[in-house]
């Protein structure tokens, strides 16, 4: 009997030790999971890609709008200088800003920067002679109508983006609304066979859009840094719900 009791005591001690070792194993795995989650934090955490995307959009739009308005250059001058900014700054750099916005979780900024970066790349590639995109258009009126449809599609997209930003701030709303008018007038000028007054008007609204974009870019840049002053973005004040109003009155 004494042997059986000792044997049972040894078994219970062994089980307890195994149980304690199992608990230690669980604690070690939990600590390893915490280390893995901390190490898997995004490498771009804390980065704000919005100023980069807005600056690349603003500068390229400003240069193109100056050409459209005929300021310091003839209205029908070659837009070869615009293509450099369109491909590398308004296109590639803005696409990079859109990718970084995706990493930040900024869906609206990512859609805007990637889309308009693609616009500048596509617009620049149309005018690159090596691609031969315009070879099939023998009639100039057909080419103008094709470009009118191209700009009209971007006007529709910009109109949808304008509706999407109505709850953000008035600077962003002004940016997309002026850009929407710019695309509408530019497509109308192409459908009207390069109507000069419509083209100049579209360039004027493009300059307004570039001004809004630059202001918004430096507002984000200065407001994130320890600068002497901050630029207001004029946030849209959202109406409080009835429940919050009732709780405020009760308080």
Short mmCIF file of C-alpha atoms in Angstrom, two decimals:
data_model
loop_
_atom_site.label_atom_id
_atom_site.label_comp_id
_atom_site.label_asym_id
_atom_site.label_seq_id
_atom_site.Cartn_x
_atom_site.Cartn_y
_atom_site.Cartn_z
CA UNK A 1 0.00 0.00 0.00
CA UNK A 2 2.79 2.40 0.88
CA UNK A 3 4.40 1.73 -2.51
CA UNK A 4 1.14 2.52 -4.29
CA UNK A 5 0.72 5.75 -2.33
CA UNK A 6 4.25 6.85 -3.15
CA UNK A 7 3.73 5.99 -6.78
CA UNK A 8 0.51 8.02 -6.94
CA UNK A 9 2.21 10.95 -5.25
CA UNK A 10 5.01 10.82 -7.83
CA UNK A 11 2.43 10.77 -10.63
CA UNK A 12 0.58 13.80 -9.27
CA UNK A 13 3.86 15.68 -8.83
CA UNK A 14 4.84 14.87 -12.40
CA UNK A 15 1.46 16.05 -13.68
CA UNK A 16 1.73 19.28 -11.74
CA UNK A 17 5.19 19.93 -13.09
CA UNK A 18 3.98 19.27 -16.61
CA UNK A 19 1.08 21.65 -16.04
CA UNK A 20 3.44 24.36 -14.74
CA UNK A 21 5.72 23.87 -17.74
CA UNK A 22 2.69 24.20 -20.01
CA UNK A 23 1.74 27.49 -18.36
CA UNK A 24 5.28 28.78 -18.83
CA UNK A 25 5.09 27.77 -22.49
CA UNK A 26 1.87 29.75 -22.90
CA UNK A 27 3.45 32.83 -21.33
CA UNK A 28 6.46 32.56 -23.66
CA UNK A 29 4.24 32.26 -26.75
CA UNK A 30 2.20 35.30 -25.66
CA UNK A 31 5.34 37.37 -25.23
CA UNK A 32 6.60 36.24 -28.64
CA UNK A 33 3.30 37.26 -30.23
CA UNK A 34 3.60 40.73 -28.70
CA UNK A 35 7.13 41.06 -30.07
CA UNK A 36 5.96 39.99 -33.54
CA UNK A 37 3.04 42.43 -33.54
CA UNK A 38 5.31 45.29 -32.48
CA UNK A 39 7.90 44.43 -35.12
CA UNK A 40 5.22 44.16 -37.83
CA UNK A 41 4.09 47.77 -37.43
CA UNK A 42 4.22 49.61 -40.78
CA UNK A 43 7.58 51.14 -41.64
CA UNK A 44 5.86 54.32 -42.81
CA UNK A 45 4.03 54.94 -39.54
CA UNK A 46 3.95 58.65 -38.73
CA UNK A 47 4.61 59.64 -42.35
CA UNK A 48 2.25 62.16 -43.98
CA UNK A 49 2.28 61.79 -47.77
CA UNK A 50 -0.49 64.35 -48.34
CA UNK A 51 1.83 67.40 -48.80
CA UNK A 52 3.92 65.52 -51.37
CA UNK A 53 0.88 64.47 -53.40
CA UNK A 54 -0.68 67.93 -53.27
CA UNK A 55 2.56 69.71 -54.23
CA UNK A 56 3.17 67.42 -57.21
CA UNK A 57 -0.41 67.93 -58.37
CA UNK A 58 -0.32 71.71 -57.80
CA UNK A 59 2.91 72.42 -59.67
CA UNK A 60 2.01 70.31 -62.70
CA UNK A 61 -1.50 71.78 -62.85
CA UNK A 62 -0.07 75.29 -62.53
CA UNK A 63 2.33 74.84 -65.47
CA UNK A 64 -0.34 73.24 -67.68
CA UNK A 65 -2.89 75.94 -66.78
CA UNK A 66 -0.43 78.69 -67.68
CA UNK A 67 -0.19 77.14 -71.13
CA UNK A 68 -3.97 76.83 -71.40
CA UNK A 69 -4.43 80.49 -70.48
CA UNK A 70 -1.73 81.60 -72.91
CA UNK A 71 0.17 83.47 -70.19
CA UNK A 72 3.73 84.28 -71.38
CA UNK A 73 3.34 81.67 -74.16
CA UNK A 74 0.99 81.52 -77.17
CA UNK A 75 -2.22 79.58 -76.65
CA UNK A 76 -1.36 77.15 -79.45
CA UNK A 77 2.27 76.67 -78.33
CA UNK A 78 3.78 73.21 -77.97
CA UNK A 79 3.24 71.71 -74.52
CA UNK A 80 6.49 69.75 -74.55
CA UNK A 81 7.71 71.46 -71.37
CA UNK A 82 4.56 70.37 -69.54
CA UNK A 83 5.26 66.73 -70.37
CA UNK A 84 8.39 66.60 -68.20
CA UNK A 85 6.47 67.71 -65.12
CA UNK A 86 3.47 65.57 -66.08
CA UNK A 87 5.47 62.35 -66.33
CA UNK A 88 7.89 62.65 -63.43
CA UNK A 89 6.38 65.03 -60.87
CA UNK A 90 2.64 65.04 -61.45
CA UNK A 91 2.71 61.39 -62.54
CA UNK A 92 5.38 59.25 -60.88
CA UNK A 93 5.77 61.31 -57.71
CA UNK A 94 2.02 61.56 -57.20
CA UNK A 95 1.67 57.80 -57.65
CA UNK A 96 4.31 57.36 -54.94
CA UNK A 97 2.30 59.65 -52.65
CA UNK A 98 -0.79 57.57 -53.36
CA UNK A 99 1.03 54.35 -52.46
CA UNK A 100 2.24 55.88 -49.20
CA UNK A 101 -1.31 57.06 -48.48
CA UNK A 102 -2.48 53.46 -48.81
CA UNK A 103 0.16 52.44 -46.27
CA UNK A 104 -1.11 55.15 -43.91
CA UNK A 105 -4.72 54.00 -44.28
CA UNK A 106 -5.76 57.24 -46.02
CA UNK A 107 -8.15 55.80 -48.60
CA UNK A 108 -9.42 59.10 -50.00
CA UNK A 109 -5.91 60.50 -50.46
CA UNK A 110 -4.70 57.26 -52.01
CA UNK A 111 -7.53 57.19 -54.55
CA UNK A 112 -7.04 60.87 -55.42
CA UNK A 113 -3.24 60.79 -55.74
CA UNK A 114 -3.06 57.49 -57.63
CA UNK A 115 -5.87 58.51 -59.98
CA UNK A 116 -4.53 61.95 -60.87
CA UNK A 117 -1.01 60.57 -61.04
CA UNK A 118 -2.35 58.15 -63.62
CA UNK A 119 -4.05 61.06 -65.39
CA UNK A 120 -0.79 62.96 -65.80
CA UNK A 121 1.04 59.83 -66.95
CA UNK A 122 -1.66 59.04 -69.51
CA UNK A 123 -1.87 62.67 -70.67
CA UNK A 124 1.90 62.83 -71.04
CA UNK A 125 2.12 59.52 -72.90
CA UNK A 126 -0.47 60.69 -75.45
CA UNK A 127 1.88 63.47 -76.57
CA UNK A 128 5.04 61.31 -76.68
CA UNK A 129 5.84 60.76 -80.35
CA UNK A 130 7.56 57.41 -79.72
CA UNK A 131 4.27 55.85 -78.57
CA UNK A 132 2.48 56.82 -81.81
CA UNK A 133 -0.86 57.16 -80.05
CA UNK A 134 -2.00 60.01 -82.31
CA UNK A 135 -0.91 58.50 -85.63
CA UNK A 136 -4.34 57.05 -86.41
CA UNK A 137 -6.10 60.42 -86.16
CA UNK A 138 -5.77 61.91 -89.64
CA UNK A 139 -8.68 64.31 -89.15
CA UNK A 140 -8.08 66.99 -86.51
CA UNK A 141 -11.78 67.23 -85.63
CA UNK A 142 -11.88 63.52 -84.74
CA UNK A 143 -8.78 63.97 -82.56
CA UNK A 144 -10.38 66.90 -80.77
CA UNK A 145 -13.54 64.89 -80.12
CA UNK A 146 -11.45 62.00 -78.78
CA UNK A 147 -9.58 64.33 -76.43
CA UNK A 148 -12.92 65.84 -75.43
CA UNK A 149 -14.16 62.41 -74.36
CA UNK A 150 -10.91 61.85 -72.46
CA UNK A 151 -11.28 65.09 -70.50
CA UNK A 152 -15.03 64.52 -70.04
CA UNK A 153 -14.38 61.19 -68.32
CA UNK A 154 -12.02 62.94 -65.91
CA UNK A 155 -14.64 65.61 -65.33
CA UNK A 156 -17.11 62.90 -64.27
CA UNK A 157 -14.54 61.32 -61.96
CA UNK A 158 -13.66 64.71 -60.45
CA UNK A 159 -17.34 65.44 -59.90
CA UNK A 160 -17.67 62.21 -57.93
CA UNK A 161 -14.57 63.09 -55.91
CA UNK A 162 -16.11 66.50 -55.19
CA UNK A 163 -19.19 64.82 -53.75
CA UNK A 164 -16.97 62.51 -51.69
CA UNK A 165 -15.10 65.39 -50.03
CA UNK A 166 -18.09 67.50 -48.98
CA UNK A 167 -17.61 66.50 -45.32
CA UNK A 168 -13.88 67.33 -45.16
CA UNK A 169 -12.92 71.02 -45.38
CA UNK A 170 -13.63 74.00 -47.62
CA UNK A 171 -10.10 74.07 -49.09
CA UNK A 172 -10.43 70.51 -50.39
CA UNK A 173 -13.96 71.22 -51.62
CA UNK A 174 -12.75 74.33 -53.47
CA UNK A 175 -9.86 72.34 -54.97
CA UNK A 176 -12.02 69.59 -56.43
CA UNK A 177 -14.84 71.90 -57.50
CA UNK A 178 -12.50 74.23 -59.42
CA UNK A 179 -10.79 71.21 -60.96
CA UNK A 180 -14.19 69.85 -61.99
CA UNK A 181 -15.04 73.13 -63.75
CA UNK A 182 -11.59 73.08 -65.38
CA UNK A 183 -12.18 69.62 -66.88
CA UNK A 184 -15.70 70.55 -68.03
CA UNK A 185 -14.47 73.67 -69.83
CA UNK A 186 -11.45 71.85 -71.27
CA UNK A 187 -13.59 69.05 -72.69
CA UNK A 188 -16.03 71.64 -74.04
CA UNK A 189 -13.19 73.47 -75.79
CA UNK A 190 -12.13 70.23 -77.47
CA UNK A 191 -15.68 69.39 -78.57
CA UNK A 192 -15.90 72.96 -79.93
CA UNK A 193 -12.73 72.33 -81.98
CA UNK A 194 -10.18 74.09 -79.75
CA UNK A 195 -12.36 77.03 -78.74
CA UNK A 196 -9.79 79.51 -77.38
CA UNK A 197 -12.00 81.30 -74.88
CA UNK A 198 -13.16 78.02 -73.33
CA UNK A 199 -9.55 76.88 -73.19
CA UNK A 200 -8.46 80.07 -71.43
CA UNK A 201 -11.35 79.73 -68.97
CA UNK A 202 -10.34 76.16 -68.17
CA UNK A 203 -6.79 77.33 -67.56
CA UNK A 204 -8.06 80.01 -65.16
CA UNK A 205 -9.93 77.42 -63.09
CA UNK A 206 -6.85 75.21 -63.25
CA UNK A 207 -4.81 78.01 -61.67
CA UNK A 208 -7.43 78.28 -58.93
CA UNK A 209 -7.21 74.52 -58.32
CA UNK A 210 -3.40 74.71 -58.16
CA UNK A 211 -3.63 77.55 -55.63
CA UNK A 212 -5.99 75.52 -53.43
CA UNK A 213 -3.70 72.48 -53.71
CA UNK A 214 -0.58 74.44 -52.73
CA UNK A 215 -2.38 76.05 -49.80
CA UNK A 216 -3.65 72.68 -48.58
CA UNK A 217 -0.20 71.10 -49.00
CA UNK A 218 1.59 73.69 -46.90
CA UNK A 219 -1.26 73.76 -44.38
CA UNK A 220 -0.73 70.03 -43.79
CA UNK A 221 3.03 70.51 -43.77
CA UNK A 222 3.13 73.40 -41.31
CA UNK A 223 0.37 72.09 -39.05
CA UNK A 224 2.27 68.84 -38.53
CA UNK A 225 5.51 70.64 -37.66
CA UNK A 226 6.41 73.01 -34.84
CA UNK A 227 5.95 76.15 -36.95
CA UNK A 228 5.28 79.71 -35.77
CA UNK A 229 1.69 79.64 -36.99
CA UNK A 230 -0.83 77.22 -38.49
CA UNK A 231 -2.82 77.62 -41.70
CA UNK A 232 -6.55 76.92 -41.26
CA UNK A 233 -8.24 74.41 -43.54
CA UNK A 234 -11.74 75.59 -42.57
CA UNK A 235 -13.15 72.24 -41.52
CA UNK A 236 -16.80 71.56 -42.29
CA UNK A 237 -18.79 71.66 -39.06
CA UNK A 238 -20.92 68.56 -38.78
CA UNK A 239 -24.35 68.84 -37.23
CA UNK A 240 -24.73 66.98 -33.98
CA UNK A 241 -27.36 64.29 -33.74
CA UNK A 242 -30.47 64.67 -31.60
CA UNK A 243 -29.14 62.23 -29.01
CA UNK A 244 -25.95 64.20 -28.47
CA UNK A 245 -27.95 67.43 -28.29
CA UNK A 246 -30.23 65.95 -25.64
CA UNK A 247 -27.30 64.74 -23.58
CA UNK A 248 -25.66 68.16 -23.85
CA UNK A 249 -28.87 69.84 -22.66
CA UNK A 250 -29.20 67.43 -19.74
CA UNK A 251 -25.60 68.05 -18.73
#
